[in-house]
Structures are given as structure tokens and as C-alpha cells.
XYZ file of C-alpha atoms in Angstrom:
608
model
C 47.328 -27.116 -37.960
C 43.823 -26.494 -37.894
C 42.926 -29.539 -36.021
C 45.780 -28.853 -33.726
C 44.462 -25.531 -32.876
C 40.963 -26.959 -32.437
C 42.367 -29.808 -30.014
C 44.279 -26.614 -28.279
C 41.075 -25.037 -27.963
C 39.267 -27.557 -26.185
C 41.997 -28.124 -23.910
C 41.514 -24.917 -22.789
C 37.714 -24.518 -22.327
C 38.209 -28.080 -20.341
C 40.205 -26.441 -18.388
C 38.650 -23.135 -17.783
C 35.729 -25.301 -17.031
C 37.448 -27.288 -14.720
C 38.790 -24.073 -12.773
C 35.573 -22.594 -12.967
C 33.770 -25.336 -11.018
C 36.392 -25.574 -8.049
C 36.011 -22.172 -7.741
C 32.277 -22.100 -7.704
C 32.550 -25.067 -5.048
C 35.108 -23.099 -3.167
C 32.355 -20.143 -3.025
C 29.850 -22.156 -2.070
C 31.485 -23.608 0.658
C 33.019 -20.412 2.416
C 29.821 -18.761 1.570
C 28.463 -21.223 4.025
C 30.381 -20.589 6.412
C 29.750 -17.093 6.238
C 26.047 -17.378 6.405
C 26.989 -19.035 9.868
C 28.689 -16.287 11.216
C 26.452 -13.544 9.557
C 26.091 -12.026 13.129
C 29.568 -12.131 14.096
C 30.472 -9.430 16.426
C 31.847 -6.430 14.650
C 35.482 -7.057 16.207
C 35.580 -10.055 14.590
C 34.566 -9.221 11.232
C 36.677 -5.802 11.607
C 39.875 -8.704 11.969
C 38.805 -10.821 9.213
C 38.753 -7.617 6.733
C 41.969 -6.278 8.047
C 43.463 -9.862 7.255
C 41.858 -9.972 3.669
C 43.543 -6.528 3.570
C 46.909 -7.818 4.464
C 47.097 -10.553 2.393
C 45.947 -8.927 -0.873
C 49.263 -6.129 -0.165
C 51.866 -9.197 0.382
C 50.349 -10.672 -3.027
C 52.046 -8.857 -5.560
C 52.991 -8.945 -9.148
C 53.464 -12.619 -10.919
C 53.057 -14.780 -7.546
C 49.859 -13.094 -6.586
C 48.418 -13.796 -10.042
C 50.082 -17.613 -10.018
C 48.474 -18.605 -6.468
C 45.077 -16.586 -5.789
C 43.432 -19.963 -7.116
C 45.523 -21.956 -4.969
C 44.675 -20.230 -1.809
C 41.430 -19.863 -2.556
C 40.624 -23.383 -2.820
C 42.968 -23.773 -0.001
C 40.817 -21.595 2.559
C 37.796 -22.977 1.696
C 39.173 -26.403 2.771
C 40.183 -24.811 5.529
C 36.968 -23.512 6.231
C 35.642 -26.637 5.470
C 37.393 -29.051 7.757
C 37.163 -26.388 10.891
C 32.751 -26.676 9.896
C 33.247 -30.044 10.749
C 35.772 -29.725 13.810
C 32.909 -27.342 15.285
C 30.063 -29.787 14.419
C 31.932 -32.677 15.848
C 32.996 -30.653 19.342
C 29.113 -29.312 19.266
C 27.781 -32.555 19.345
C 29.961 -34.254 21.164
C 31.214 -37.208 18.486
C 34.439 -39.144 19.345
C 37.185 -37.570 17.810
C 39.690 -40.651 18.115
C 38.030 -42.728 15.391
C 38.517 -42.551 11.486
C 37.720 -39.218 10.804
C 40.872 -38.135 13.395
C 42.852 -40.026 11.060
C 41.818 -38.318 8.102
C 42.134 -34.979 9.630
C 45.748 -35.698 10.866
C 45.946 -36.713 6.794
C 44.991 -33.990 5.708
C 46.862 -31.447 8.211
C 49.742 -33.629 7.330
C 49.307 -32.412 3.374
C 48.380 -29.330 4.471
C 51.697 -28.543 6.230
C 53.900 -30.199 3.093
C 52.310 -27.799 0.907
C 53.068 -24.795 3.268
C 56.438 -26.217 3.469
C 56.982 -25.846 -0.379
C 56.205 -22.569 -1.160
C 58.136 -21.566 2.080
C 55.780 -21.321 4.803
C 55.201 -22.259 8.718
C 52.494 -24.462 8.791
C 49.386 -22.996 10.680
C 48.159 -23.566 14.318
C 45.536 -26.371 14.838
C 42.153 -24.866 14.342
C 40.698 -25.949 17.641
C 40.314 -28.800 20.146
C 38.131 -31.370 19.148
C 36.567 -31.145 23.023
C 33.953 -28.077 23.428
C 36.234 -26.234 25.976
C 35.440 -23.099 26.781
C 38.877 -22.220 28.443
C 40.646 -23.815 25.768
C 38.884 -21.727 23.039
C 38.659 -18.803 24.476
C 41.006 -16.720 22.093
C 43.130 -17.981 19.357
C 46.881 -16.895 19.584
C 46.673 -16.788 23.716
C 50.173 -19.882 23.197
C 51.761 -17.992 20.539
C 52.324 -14.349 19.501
C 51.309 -13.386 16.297
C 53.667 -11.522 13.566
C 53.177 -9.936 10.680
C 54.508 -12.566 8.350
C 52.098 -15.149 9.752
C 49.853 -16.520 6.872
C 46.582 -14.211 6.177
C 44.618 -16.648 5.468
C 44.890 -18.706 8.787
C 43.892 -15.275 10.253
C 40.920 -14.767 8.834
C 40.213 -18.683 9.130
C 40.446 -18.894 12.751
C 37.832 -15.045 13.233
C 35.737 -16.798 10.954
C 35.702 -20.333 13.228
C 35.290 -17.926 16.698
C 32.381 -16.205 15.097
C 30.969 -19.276 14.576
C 31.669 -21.269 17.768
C 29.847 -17.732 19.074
C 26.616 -17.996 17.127
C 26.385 -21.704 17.495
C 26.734 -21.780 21.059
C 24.234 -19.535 21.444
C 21.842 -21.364 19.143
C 22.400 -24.626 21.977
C 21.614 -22.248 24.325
C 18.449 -21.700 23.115
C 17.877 -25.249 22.414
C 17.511 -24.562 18.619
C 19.429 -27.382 15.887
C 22.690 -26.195 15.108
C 22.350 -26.471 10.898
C 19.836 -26.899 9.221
C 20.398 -29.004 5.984
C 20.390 -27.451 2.617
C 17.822 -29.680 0.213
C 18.939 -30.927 -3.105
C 18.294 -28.716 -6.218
C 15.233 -30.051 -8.097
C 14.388 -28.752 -11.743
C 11.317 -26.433 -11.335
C 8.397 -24.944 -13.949
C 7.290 -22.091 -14.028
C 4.172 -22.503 -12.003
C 6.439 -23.954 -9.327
C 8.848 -21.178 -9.159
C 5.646 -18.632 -8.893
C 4.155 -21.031 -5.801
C 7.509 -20.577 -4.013
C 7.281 -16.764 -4.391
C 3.709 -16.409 -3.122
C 5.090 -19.184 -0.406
C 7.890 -17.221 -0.255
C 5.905 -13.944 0.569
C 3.497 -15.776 2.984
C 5.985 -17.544 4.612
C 6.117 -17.177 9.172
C 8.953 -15.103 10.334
C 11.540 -18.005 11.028
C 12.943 -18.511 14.241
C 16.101 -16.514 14.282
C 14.288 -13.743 12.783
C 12.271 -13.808 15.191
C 15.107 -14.180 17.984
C 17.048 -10.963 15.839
C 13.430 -8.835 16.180
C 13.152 -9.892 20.308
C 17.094 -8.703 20.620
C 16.242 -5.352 18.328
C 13.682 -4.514 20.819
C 15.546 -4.819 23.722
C 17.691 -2.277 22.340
C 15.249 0.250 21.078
C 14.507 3.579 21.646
C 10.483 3.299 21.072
C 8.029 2.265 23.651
C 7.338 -1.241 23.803
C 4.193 -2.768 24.272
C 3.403 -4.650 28.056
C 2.380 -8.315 28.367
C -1.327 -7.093 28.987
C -1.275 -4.978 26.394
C -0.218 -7.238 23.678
C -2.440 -10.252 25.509
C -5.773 -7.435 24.745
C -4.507 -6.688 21.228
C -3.946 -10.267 20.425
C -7.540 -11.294 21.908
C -8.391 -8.479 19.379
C -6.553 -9.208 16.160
C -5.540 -13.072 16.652
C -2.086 -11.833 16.563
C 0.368 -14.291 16.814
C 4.004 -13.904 19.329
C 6.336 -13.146 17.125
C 4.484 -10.083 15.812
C 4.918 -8.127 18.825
C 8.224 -6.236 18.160
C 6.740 -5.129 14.892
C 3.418 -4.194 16.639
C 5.308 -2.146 19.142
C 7.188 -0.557 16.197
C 3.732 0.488 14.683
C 2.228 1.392 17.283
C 5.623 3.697 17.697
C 4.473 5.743 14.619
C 0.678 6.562 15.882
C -1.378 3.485 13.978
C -4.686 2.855 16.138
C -6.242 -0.709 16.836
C -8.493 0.061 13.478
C -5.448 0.700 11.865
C -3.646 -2.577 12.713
C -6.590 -4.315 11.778
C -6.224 -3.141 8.362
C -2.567 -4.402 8.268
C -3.610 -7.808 9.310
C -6.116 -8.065 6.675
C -4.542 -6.390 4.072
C -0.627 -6.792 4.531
C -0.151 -9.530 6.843
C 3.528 -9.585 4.721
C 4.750 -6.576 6.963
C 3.678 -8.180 10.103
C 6.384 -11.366 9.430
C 9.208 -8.747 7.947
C 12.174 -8.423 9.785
C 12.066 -5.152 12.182
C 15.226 -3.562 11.537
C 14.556 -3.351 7.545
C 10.965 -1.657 8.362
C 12.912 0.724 10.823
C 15.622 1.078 8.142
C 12.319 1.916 5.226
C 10.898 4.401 7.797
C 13.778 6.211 8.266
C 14.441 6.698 4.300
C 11.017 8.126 4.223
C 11.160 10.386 7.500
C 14.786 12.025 6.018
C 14.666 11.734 2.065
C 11.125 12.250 1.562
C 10.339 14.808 5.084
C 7.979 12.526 6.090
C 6.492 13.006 9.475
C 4.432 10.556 12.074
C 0.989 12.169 10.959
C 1.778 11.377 7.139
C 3.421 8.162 7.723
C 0.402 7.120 10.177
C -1.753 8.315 6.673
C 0.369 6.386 4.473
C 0.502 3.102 6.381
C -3.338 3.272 6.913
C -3.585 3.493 3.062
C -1.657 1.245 1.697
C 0.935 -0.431 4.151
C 3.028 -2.261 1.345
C 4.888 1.181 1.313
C 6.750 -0.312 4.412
C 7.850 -3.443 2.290
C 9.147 -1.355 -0.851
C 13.188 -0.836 -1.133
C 14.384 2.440 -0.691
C 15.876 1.787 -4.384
C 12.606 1.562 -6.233
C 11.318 4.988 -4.592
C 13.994 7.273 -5.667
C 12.964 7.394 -9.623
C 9.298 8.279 -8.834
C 10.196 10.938 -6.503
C 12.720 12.412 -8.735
C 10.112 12.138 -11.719
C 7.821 13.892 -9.563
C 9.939 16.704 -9.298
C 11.330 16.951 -12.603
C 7.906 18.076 -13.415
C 7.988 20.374 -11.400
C 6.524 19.225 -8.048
C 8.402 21.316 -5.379
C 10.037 18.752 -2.930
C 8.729 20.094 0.445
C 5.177 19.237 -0.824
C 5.897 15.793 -2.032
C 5.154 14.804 1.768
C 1.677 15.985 1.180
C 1.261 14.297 -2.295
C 2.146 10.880 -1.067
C 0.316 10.984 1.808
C -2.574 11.542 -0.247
C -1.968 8.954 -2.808
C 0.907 6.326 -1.440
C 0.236 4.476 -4.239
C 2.267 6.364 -6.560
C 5.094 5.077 -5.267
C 4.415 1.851 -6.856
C 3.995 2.943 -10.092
C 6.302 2.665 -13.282
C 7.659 5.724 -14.907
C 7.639 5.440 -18.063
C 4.568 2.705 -17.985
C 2.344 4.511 -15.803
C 3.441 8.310 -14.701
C 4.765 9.673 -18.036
C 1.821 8.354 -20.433
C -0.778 10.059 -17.706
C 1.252 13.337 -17.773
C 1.860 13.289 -21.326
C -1.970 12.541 -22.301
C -3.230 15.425 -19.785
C -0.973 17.710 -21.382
C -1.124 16.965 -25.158
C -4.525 15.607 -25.103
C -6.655 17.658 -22.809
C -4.814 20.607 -23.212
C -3.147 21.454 -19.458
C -0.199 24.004 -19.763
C 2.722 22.159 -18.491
C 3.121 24.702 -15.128
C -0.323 24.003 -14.136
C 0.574 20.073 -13.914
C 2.609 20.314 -10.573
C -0.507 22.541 -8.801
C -3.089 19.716 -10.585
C -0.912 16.710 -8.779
C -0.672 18.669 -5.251
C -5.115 19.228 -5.335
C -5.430 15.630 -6.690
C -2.405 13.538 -6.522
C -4.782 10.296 -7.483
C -4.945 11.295 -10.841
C -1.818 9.810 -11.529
C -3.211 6.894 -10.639
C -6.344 6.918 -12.643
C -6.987 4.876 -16.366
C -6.586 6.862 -19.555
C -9.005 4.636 -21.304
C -11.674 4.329 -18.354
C -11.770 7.332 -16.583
C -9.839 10.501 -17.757
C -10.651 10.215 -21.463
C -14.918 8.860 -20.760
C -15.024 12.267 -18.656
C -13.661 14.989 -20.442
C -15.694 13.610 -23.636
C -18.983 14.103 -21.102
C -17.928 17.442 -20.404
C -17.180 18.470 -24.109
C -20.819 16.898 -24.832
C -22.219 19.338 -22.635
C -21.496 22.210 -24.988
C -18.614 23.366 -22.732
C -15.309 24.908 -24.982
C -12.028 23.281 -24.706
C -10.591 25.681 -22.923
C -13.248 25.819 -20.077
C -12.872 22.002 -19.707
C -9.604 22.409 -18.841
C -10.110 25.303 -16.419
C -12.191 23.136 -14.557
C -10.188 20.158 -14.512
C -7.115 22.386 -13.304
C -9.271 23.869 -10.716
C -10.974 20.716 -9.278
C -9.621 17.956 -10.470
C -11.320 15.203 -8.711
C -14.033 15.656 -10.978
C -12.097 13.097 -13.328
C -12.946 10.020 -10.354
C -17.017 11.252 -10.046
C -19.499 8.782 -11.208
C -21.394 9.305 -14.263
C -24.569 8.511 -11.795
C -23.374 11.315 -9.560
C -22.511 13.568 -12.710
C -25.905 12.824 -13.873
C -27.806 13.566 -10.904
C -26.389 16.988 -10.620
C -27.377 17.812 -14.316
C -30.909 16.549 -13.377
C -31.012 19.160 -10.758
C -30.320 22.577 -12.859
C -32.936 20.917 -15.699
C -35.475 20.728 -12.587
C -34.901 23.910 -11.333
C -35.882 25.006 -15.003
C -32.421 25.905 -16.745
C -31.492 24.887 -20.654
C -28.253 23.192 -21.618
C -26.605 26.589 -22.135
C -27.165 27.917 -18.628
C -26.195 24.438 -17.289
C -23.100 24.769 -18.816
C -22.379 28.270 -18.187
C -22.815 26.976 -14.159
C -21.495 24.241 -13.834
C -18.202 26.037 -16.216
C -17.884 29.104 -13.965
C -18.457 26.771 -10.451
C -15.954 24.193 -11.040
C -16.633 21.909 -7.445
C -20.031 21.968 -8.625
C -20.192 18.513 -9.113
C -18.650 17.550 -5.599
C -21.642 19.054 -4.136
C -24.748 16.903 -2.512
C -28.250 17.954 -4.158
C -30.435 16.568 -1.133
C -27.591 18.098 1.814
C -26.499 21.190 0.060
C -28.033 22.519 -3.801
C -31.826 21.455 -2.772
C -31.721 23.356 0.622
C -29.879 26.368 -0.697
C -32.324 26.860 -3.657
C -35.218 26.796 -1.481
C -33.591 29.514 0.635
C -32.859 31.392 -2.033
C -35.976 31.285 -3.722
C -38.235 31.472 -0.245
C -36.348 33.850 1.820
C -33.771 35.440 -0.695
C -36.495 36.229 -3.384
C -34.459 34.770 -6.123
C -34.735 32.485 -9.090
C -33.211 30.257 -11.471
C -31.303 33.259 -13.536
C -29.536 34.529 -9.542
C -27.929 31.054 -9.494
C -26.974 30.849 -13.565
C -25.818 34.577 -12.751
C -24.521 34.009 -9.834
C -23.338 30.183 -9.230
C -21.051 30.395 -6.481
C -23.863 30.783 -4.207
C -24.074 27.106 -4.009
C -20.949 26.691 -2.668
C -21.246 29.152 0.178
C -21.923 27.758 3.633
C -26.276 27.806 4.295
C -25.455 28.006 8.289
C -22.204 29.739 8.117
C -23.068 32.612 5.723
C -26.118 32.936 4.013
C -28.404 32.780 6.587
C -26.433 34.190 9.254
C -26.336 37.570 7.117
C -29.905 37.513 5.894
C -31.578 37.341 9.334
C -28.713 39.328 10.420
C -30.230 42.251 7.865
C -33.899 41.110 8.702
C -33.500 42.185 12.514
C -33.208 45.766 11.725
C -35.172 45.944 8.607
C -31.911 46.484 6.179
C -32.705 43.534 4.033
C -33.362 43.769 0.803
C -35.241 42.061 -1.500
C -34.314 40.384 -3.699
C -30.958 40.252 -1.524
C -28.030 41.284 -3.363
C -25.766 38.440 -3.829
C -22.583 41.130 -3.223
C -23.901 40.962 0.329
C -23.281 37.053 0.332
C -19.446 37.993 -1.673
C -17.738 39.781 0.507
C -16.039 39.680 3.779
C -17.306 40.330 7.309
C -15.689 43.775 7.947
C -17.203 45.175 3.922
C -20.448 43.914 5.376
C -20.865 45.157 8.610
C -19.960 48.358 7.113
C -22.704 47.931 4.879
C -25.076 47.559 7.342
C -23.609 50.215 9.034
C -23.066 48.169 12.195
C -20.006 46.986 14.495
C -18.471 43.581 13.714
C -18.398 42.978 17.466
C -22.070 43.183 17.126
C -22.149 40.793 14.042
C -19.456 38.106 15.792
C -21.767 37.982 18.524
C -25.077 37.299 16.776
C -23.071 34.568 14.673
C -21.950 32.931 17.489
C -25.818 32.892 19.318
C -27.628 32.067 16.045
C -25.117 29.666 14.019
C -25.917 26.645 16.377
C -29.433 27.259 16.014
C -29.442 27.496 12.261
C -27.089 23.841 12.360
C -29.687 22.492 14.752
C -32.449 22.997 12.455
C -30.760 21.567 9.191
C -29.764 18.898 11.123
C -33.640 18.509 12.159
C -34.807 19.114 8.623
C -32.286 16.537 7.515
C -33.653 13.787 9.853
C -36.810 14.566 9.032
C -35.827 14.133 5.008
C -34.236 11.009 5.773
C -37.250 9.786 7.999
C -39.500 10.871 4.890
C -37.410 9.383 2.751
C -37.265 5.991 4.849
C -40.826 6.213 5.208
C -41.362 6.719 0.891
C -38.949 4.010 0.274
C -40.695 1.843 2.755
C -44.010 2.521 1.541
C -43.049 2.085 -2.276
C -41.365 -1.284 -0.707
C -44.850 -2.023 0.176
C -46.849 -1.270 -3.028
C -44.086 -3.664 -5.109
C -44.663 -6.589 -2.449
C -48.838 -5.545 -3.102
C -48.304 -5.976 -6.578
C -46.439 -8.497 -6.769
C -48.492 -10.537 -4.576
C -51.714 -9.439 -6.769
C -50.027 -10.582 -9.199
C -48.569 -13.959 -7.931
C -52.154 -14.083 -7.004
C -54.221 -13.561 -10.512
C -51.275 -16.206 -12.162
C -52.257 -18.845 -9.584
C -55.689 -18.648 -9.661
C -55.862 -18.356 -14.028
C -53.692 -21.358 -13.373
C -56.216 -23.330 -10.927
C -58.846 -22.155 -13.026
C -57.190 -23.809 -16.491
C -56.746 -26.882 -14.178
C -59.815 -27.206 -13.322
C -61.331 -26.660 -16.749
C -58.546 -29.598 -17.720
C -60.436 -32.008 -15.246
C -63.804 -30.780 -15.998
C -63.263 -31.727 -19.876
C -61.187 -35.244 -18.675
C -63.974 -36.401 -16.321
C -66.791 -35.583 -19.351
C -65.005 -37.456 -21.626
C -64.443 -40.425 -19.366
C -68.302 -40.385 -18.733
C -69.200 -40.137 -22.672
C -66.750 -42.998 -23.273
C -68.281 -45.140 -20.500
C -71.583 -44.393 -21.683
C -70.819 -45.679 -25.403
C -69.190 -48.896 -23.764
C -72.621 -49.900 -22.102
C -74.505 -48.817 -25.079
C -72.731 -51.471 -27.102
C -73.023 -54.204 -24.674
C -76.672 -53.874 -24.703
């Protein structure tokens, strides 16, 4: 019994197997067929559904479950034979030879099967001559009813959408089917060169023809002959590009910016138009989107435009889970596009949960950190959060101030330790101890995001040749350096000067507070102080600009000079080496040529 059931078995995975493979052939080959008529017209694919329809409701109960392998292998011989019927009328082979024969064979079979289970046999697909008149419309001879087979229905809006598509491919003088190659086996490295292959890959010709028919029907402004011709001269651009240049050039990008897509993401350039179009859409309703950030976003990182809409939706909704408010997550990708390549749980959570568990940051301050600094979701835990907020803690600054100032100015996680450095440099020149740096550079957070030779240089000379204050007014005091030299300080001080109210040292209140507290201060009209702003603040620019040039001149001038005194040195040196050298030389030949003359000299001694 055992064996028996065993035997039974295998009879039965035979013949699964056996059914499984026609029906994988019959896939294959109405699949085919389908990729033929991929651009049928909507009428015609409308019919072929409402056939499918049809037929599945008249298959019912026992006899639908007894024959839906039957007809399935049935319609894909169908499909089959009519492939070759519009092959053979395409290209014009005689139709009277062998292959007639075995079509009238297998029509022949076709029809006795139809006649045992009951049914008419179905029309003849087509002529075997490329008639238009006589293909016209299928059913024009005959009326169709209702109990007329399904499947001959959906055969024959399958075979028009074809004849369609391939008559307009001989139109355009393009082959009519392009051969599928035989499967090879592959490795690994060779299914990886196919992707990159694969992802470099031309658009192909009927992409190309879909793109030039998408842009006739557009509602963007498409670029002329001349000014694709200039562009191209430009950025070698290449013909097929130009409905997807037009589309970019639809949603702002500049020349520089197209340059950037041709260097960096040539990929976009060769993607079908309507999927960008479909992408750009996603991002202008789902996301709120609009031309200025998009313009931002495709400057930045254009492989946005090649993402599916799919793999955006669990960053965004991560992003406000958190508690990122939705109308600002325009803002926050626009500053860092990047993000929405990122994993979740590989690369936004651990960031998120390592600035709150690790550094300290209350969980409602996260969403306001992400909208100053969005990039620091992008940034390494190993390399660059955790290396900075060590630096800071080494500085003597608490625990809680370090995260105050990361909260408050968070791009101070992406500075340089050179540029961090420098700054610290400054305060110890300026003659302030590690306390008072850190009390400074704790209460003024963007500290470090100002320039010392453009901005905390200038301002400290002001302050301690004009102002009359020192080192303790700025550890007192720190926001003066980031208040505007031309905009406010001076402006105010001179303002004061002109009618003898300044005082000195000047309060730093003075420098605090808005323009209507100080003009009532100085007991003057604000008219009065709008108007000297507006004479005085160009000269003040003026001269830092001058002052500036002049830095950079001297500066120019000192590097130049020390440039000098290295080459001097280096040639003295160069120098000294070759001469000790000569001079060892010629000591060398001195000694050689002695004792050649000593040896010669015993040599005649002893032939005497």
C-alpha cells in the first residue's frame, strides 16, 4: 500500500508538473502578445476587459473549474497562430505554401473541438493579404451575439491592436519584432554588469517615439529647434533628450543646472517622460512641493526624479511621526533631498534615537532641530555627531549647555575641527581663559559659524578702538559678535557721536534694542535716524569692503612674500648641498690623482 501510494504520488506531481509548464508556456506566449499591443487604444483594451468579464460570468460552477485550463491553452494558440498570420501578411510571405496547410489543420481541429463541447466554431482571424479594407473592423460580415465565444472576442481586439501598432512601426520604417535571445546561466558579477548596463543603457527607440508623441500633447512649453541646437552645442546633448529637457526646463532648472544633470544623473536624461511627469506630480500634491523647491531639489540631487513614489511614502510618514508638521516637510526636503533615500530603521531611527538618548535632546525639540538643519539626519554617528559633542564637552561646557547649543544651531555638528579650532584660537588671542571661552561660545551658540578675518577680527577692533571696550564686554556681552558692523553697530555709534550723546564705554543696551527704544534714547525722531542709515550705511559697506581688499591684497602680498623666503631657502640650501657635494668630489679626485702619482713614482723607482 505504501508503495502504491508513493507511485500515486508521483503520478500526481508529474502531472502537476506537466500542467504547470503548459501553463507557464501559455503565459508566456499571450504575454507576448500583449507586450505587442501595450499601446492599444483604450477602446480596444476597454473590449478585451469587457470580454474577459463576460466569459468569467458564463463560467460557472463545475464546468468553469473543468475547462479554465483548456481555454487557456486554447487562447494562447489562438494568439499564437494570429502572431504569425500578422507576421506573414506584414511581410508579405506566400500564404499558399505549407504553412496554409497547417493552418487549415489546425483550424480544422480547432473547429472539432468547438464542435464537442457544443460550440460555433470562430470567424477566421484575418486575411492572410495586408488589406486595409478587408481588416478594417472585425464583425463588419456578421453580427455579434451574446452567446458568441469570449475568447474569440478578446482574440480578435487583441490581433487589431496589434495590426495597429505594427503598422505604425512600418510606417516609421522600424523592424516589426525584435527577437527575444536565449536564456544563458549568469554569475553574479554578470547579473550586476547588466544592472549598471541596464541603468546606462540609451533611451530605445520607441521610448523615444512615446516621449516625441508625449510632447506633442503637453501642456508645458517646448523648447525651439534653435534653442535646443544652442543647448546641445552647450551640453553635447544628444536628440532624444529634448522632450525631457523641455520638461526641465518646464520646472525653472537653468543651463548650470542641466549641466549638473548631465554630469551627475545622465540616468534621468534617458528615463521615459511620462514616469518623470508622473514622479513630479506625486511630489507637487503629496509632499506640497512647489517649482522653487523642486528647482532646489533637482539642482541637489536629481536622482529624486528617478525614485518610485512607493519608496518615499515611509520616510515622509517617519518624518512626521516625530513630529515634523507636514506643511514644513516641503522646506526640509528641499534642504536636504537626500533624506529621501535613506532607510528607516538603518539610517533615520538610529540618528534620532542616538540624539535623543545619547546627547540628551528632549524629544519635542527634535522636529524644530530637523526644520534648522535637516542634514543632520544625514550625518555619521561615529564620524561626525559623536567626535563633536565630545570636543564640546572637552571644553568644560555642562551637558546641558551642549545640548542648548546643538538645539539652537545645529549645523555646528558638520563644522571642521580646523574651523572649530580657529575660532578658539581667536578668544585665547584676544586674552580670554578656557572658562570665559566657554561661557561665550555657550551663551552665543552660531558662534562658530562666524568668519574671524570678515566678521570677529573687525568687530573687536571696533569695539575696542571706537567702543572703548575689552575682552570682559564681549565674555559679558557675546552677542555683540553677531550683530551686523555696517547695519548696527556703527550706524548707532556715529549716529550718537554727531551730537555728542555717545558714551564711553558705549553701553551695549544701546546695541540690544530696537530702533524706536533707541531713538527715544537719544531723544531724537526715527525719521531722522532712517535717514542717516540710509546716507551712511553704503558708506560704512564701502569701506569694509575697501578694508577687506586691502586685507586680502596684504594677505596676497604676505603669502607671496613668505612664498619667496621658502624658494630663498630652499635654493640656499639646494645650494650649500651641491657645493659640500662638489667640494667632497673634488677632495675624492685630489686624493685619486696623488695616489696614482705615488704609485707611478714607486714603479720607476724599481725599474731603476
Amino acid at each position: 500500500r505504501a508503495r502504491t501510494r508513493r507511485a500515486s504520488e508521483r503520478r500526481e506531481r508529474g502531472d502537476a508538473a506537466t500542467a504547470r509548464a503548459r501553463r507557464a508556456e501559455a503565459r508566456e506566449t499571450r504575454e507576448s502578445a500583449i507586450r505587442m499591443a501595450r499601446f492599444a487604444t483604450p477602446r480596444m483594451i476597454s473590449s478585451a476587459a469587457a470580454a474577459r468579464g463576460a466569459r468569467a460570468r458564463t463560467n460557472s460552477g463545475a464546468r468553469a473549474s473543468t475547462r479554465t485550463s483548456e481555454s487557456s491553452m486554447r487562447r494562447a494558440m489562438g494568439v499564437g497562430e494570429a502572431r504569425g498570420v500578422v507576421l506573414r501578411a506584414l511581410t508579405g510571405e506566400d500564404s499558399e505554401s505549407s504553412e496554409g496547410e497547417d493552418a487549415a489543420a489546425r483550424a480544422a481541429a480547432r473547429a472539432k473541438r468547438n464542435a464537442a463541447r457544443g460550440r460555433e466554431a470562430p470567424p477566421a482571424m484575418m486575411p492572410a493579404v495586408f488589406d486595409d479594407g478587408a481588416i478594417g473592423t472585425f464583425g463588419e460580415d456578421e453580427e455579434c451575439d451574446e452567446t458568441k465565444d469570449a475568447a474569440a472576442e478578446e482574440a480578435r481586439a487583441l490581433i487589431e491592436a496589434t495590426m495597429l501598432r505594427l503598422r505604425s512601426r512600418q510606417a516609421l520604417g522600424k523592424p516589426l519584432m525584435a527577437k527575444k535571445p536565449a536564456p544563458v546561466a549568469t554569475t553574479a558579477n554578470a547579473v550586476a554588469a547588466k544592472k549598471t548596463a541596464r541603468k546606462t543603457a540609451k533611451k530605445s527607440d520607441w521610448q523615444s517615439f512615446v516621449d516625441w508623441k508625449t510632447m506633442e500633447h503637453q501642456e508645458y512649453e517646448t523648447l525651439s529647434d534653435a534653442q535646443f541646437s544652442k543647448l546641445s552645442k552647450k551640453l553635447a546633448l544628444e536628440p532624444q533628450w529634448r522632450p525631457m529637457v523641455s520638461y526641465l526646463i518646464s520646472l525653472g532648472l537653468k543651463t548650470a543646472d542641466l549641466e549638473k544633470v548631465v554630469v551627475n544623473c545622465a540616468e534621468l536624461l534617458n528615463r521615459p517622460v511620462p514616469r518623470v511627469i508622473t514622479r513630479v506630480e506625486y511630489l507637487q500634491s503629496e509632499l506640497g512641493l512647489e517649482k522653487k523647491n523642486l528647482r532646489q531639489i533637482v539642482n541637489k540631487d536629481p536622482r529624486i526624479l528617478l525614485q518610485r513614489n512607493r519608496h518615499s511614502i515611509p520616510r515622509c510618514r517617519y518624518l512626521t511621526k516625530i513630529g515634523v508638521p507636514q506643511e514644513k516637510l516641503a522646506d526640509v526636503l528641499g534642504k536636504q533631498p537626500s533624506i529621501l533615500h535613506l532607510s528607516v530603521q538603518k539610517g533615520l531611527m538610529p540618528r534620532v534615537q542616538y540624539l535623543k538618548q545619547e546627547v540628551g535632546i528632549l524629544a519635542e525639540d527634535i522636529p524644530l532641530l530637523i526644520q534648522r538643519s535637516p542634514a543632520v539626519l544625514t550625518f555619521s554617528i561615529e564620524n561626525q555627531i559623536q567626535p563633536r559633542v565630545e570636543f564640546l564637552r572637552d571644553l568644560g561646557i555642562s551637558k546641558d549647555n551642549v545640548v542648548k547649543m546643538i538645539t539652537r544651531h545645529p549645523q555646528m555638528l558638520h563644522y571642521s575641527f580646523e574651523n572649530l579650532e580657529e575660532k578658539l584660537r581667536f578668544l585665547g588671542e584676544i586674552g580670554m581663559n578656557d572658562s570665559e571661552t566657554a561661557l561665550t561660545v555657550t551663551r552665543l551658540s552660531q558662534f562658530f559659524s562666524l568668519s574671524v578675518e570678515d566678521s570677529l577680527r573687525p568687530k573687536f577692533k571696533y569695539l575696542t578702538n571706537e567702543l572703548g571696550g575689552s575682552k570682559d564686554t564681549c565674555v559679558k556681552y557675546p552677542a555683540y559678535f553677531s550683530l551686523s558692523l555696517d547695519q548696527r553697530i556703527r550706524p548707532r555709534h556715529t549716529f550718537l557721536e554727531q551730537f555728542d550723546l555717545a558714551p564711553d564705554p558705549f553701553p551695549m543696551k544701546l546695541l540690544s534694542v530696537k530702533d524706536e527704544d533707541f531713538v527715544v534714547r537719544a531723544s531724537k525722531s526715527i525719521a531722522e535716524f532712517e535717514a542717516y542709515k540710509e546716507e551712511m550705511v553704503p558708506i560704512f559697506a564701502a569701506q569694509t569692503a575697501r578694508e577687506k581688499t586691502l586685507r586680502e591684497v596684504s594677505n596676497s602680498a604676505e603669502q607671496q612674500r613668505m612664498l619667496l623666503e621658502r624658494k630663498r631657502i630652499e635654493f640656499i640650501r639646494t645650494t650649500h648641498e651641491e657645493t659640500v657635494r662638489k667640494r667632497e668630489y673634488s677632495e675624492r679626485v685630489a686624493k685619486a690623482r696623488q695616489s696614482l702619482r705615488l704609485l707611478k713614482g714607486r714603479s720607476q723607482h724599481r725599474s731603476r
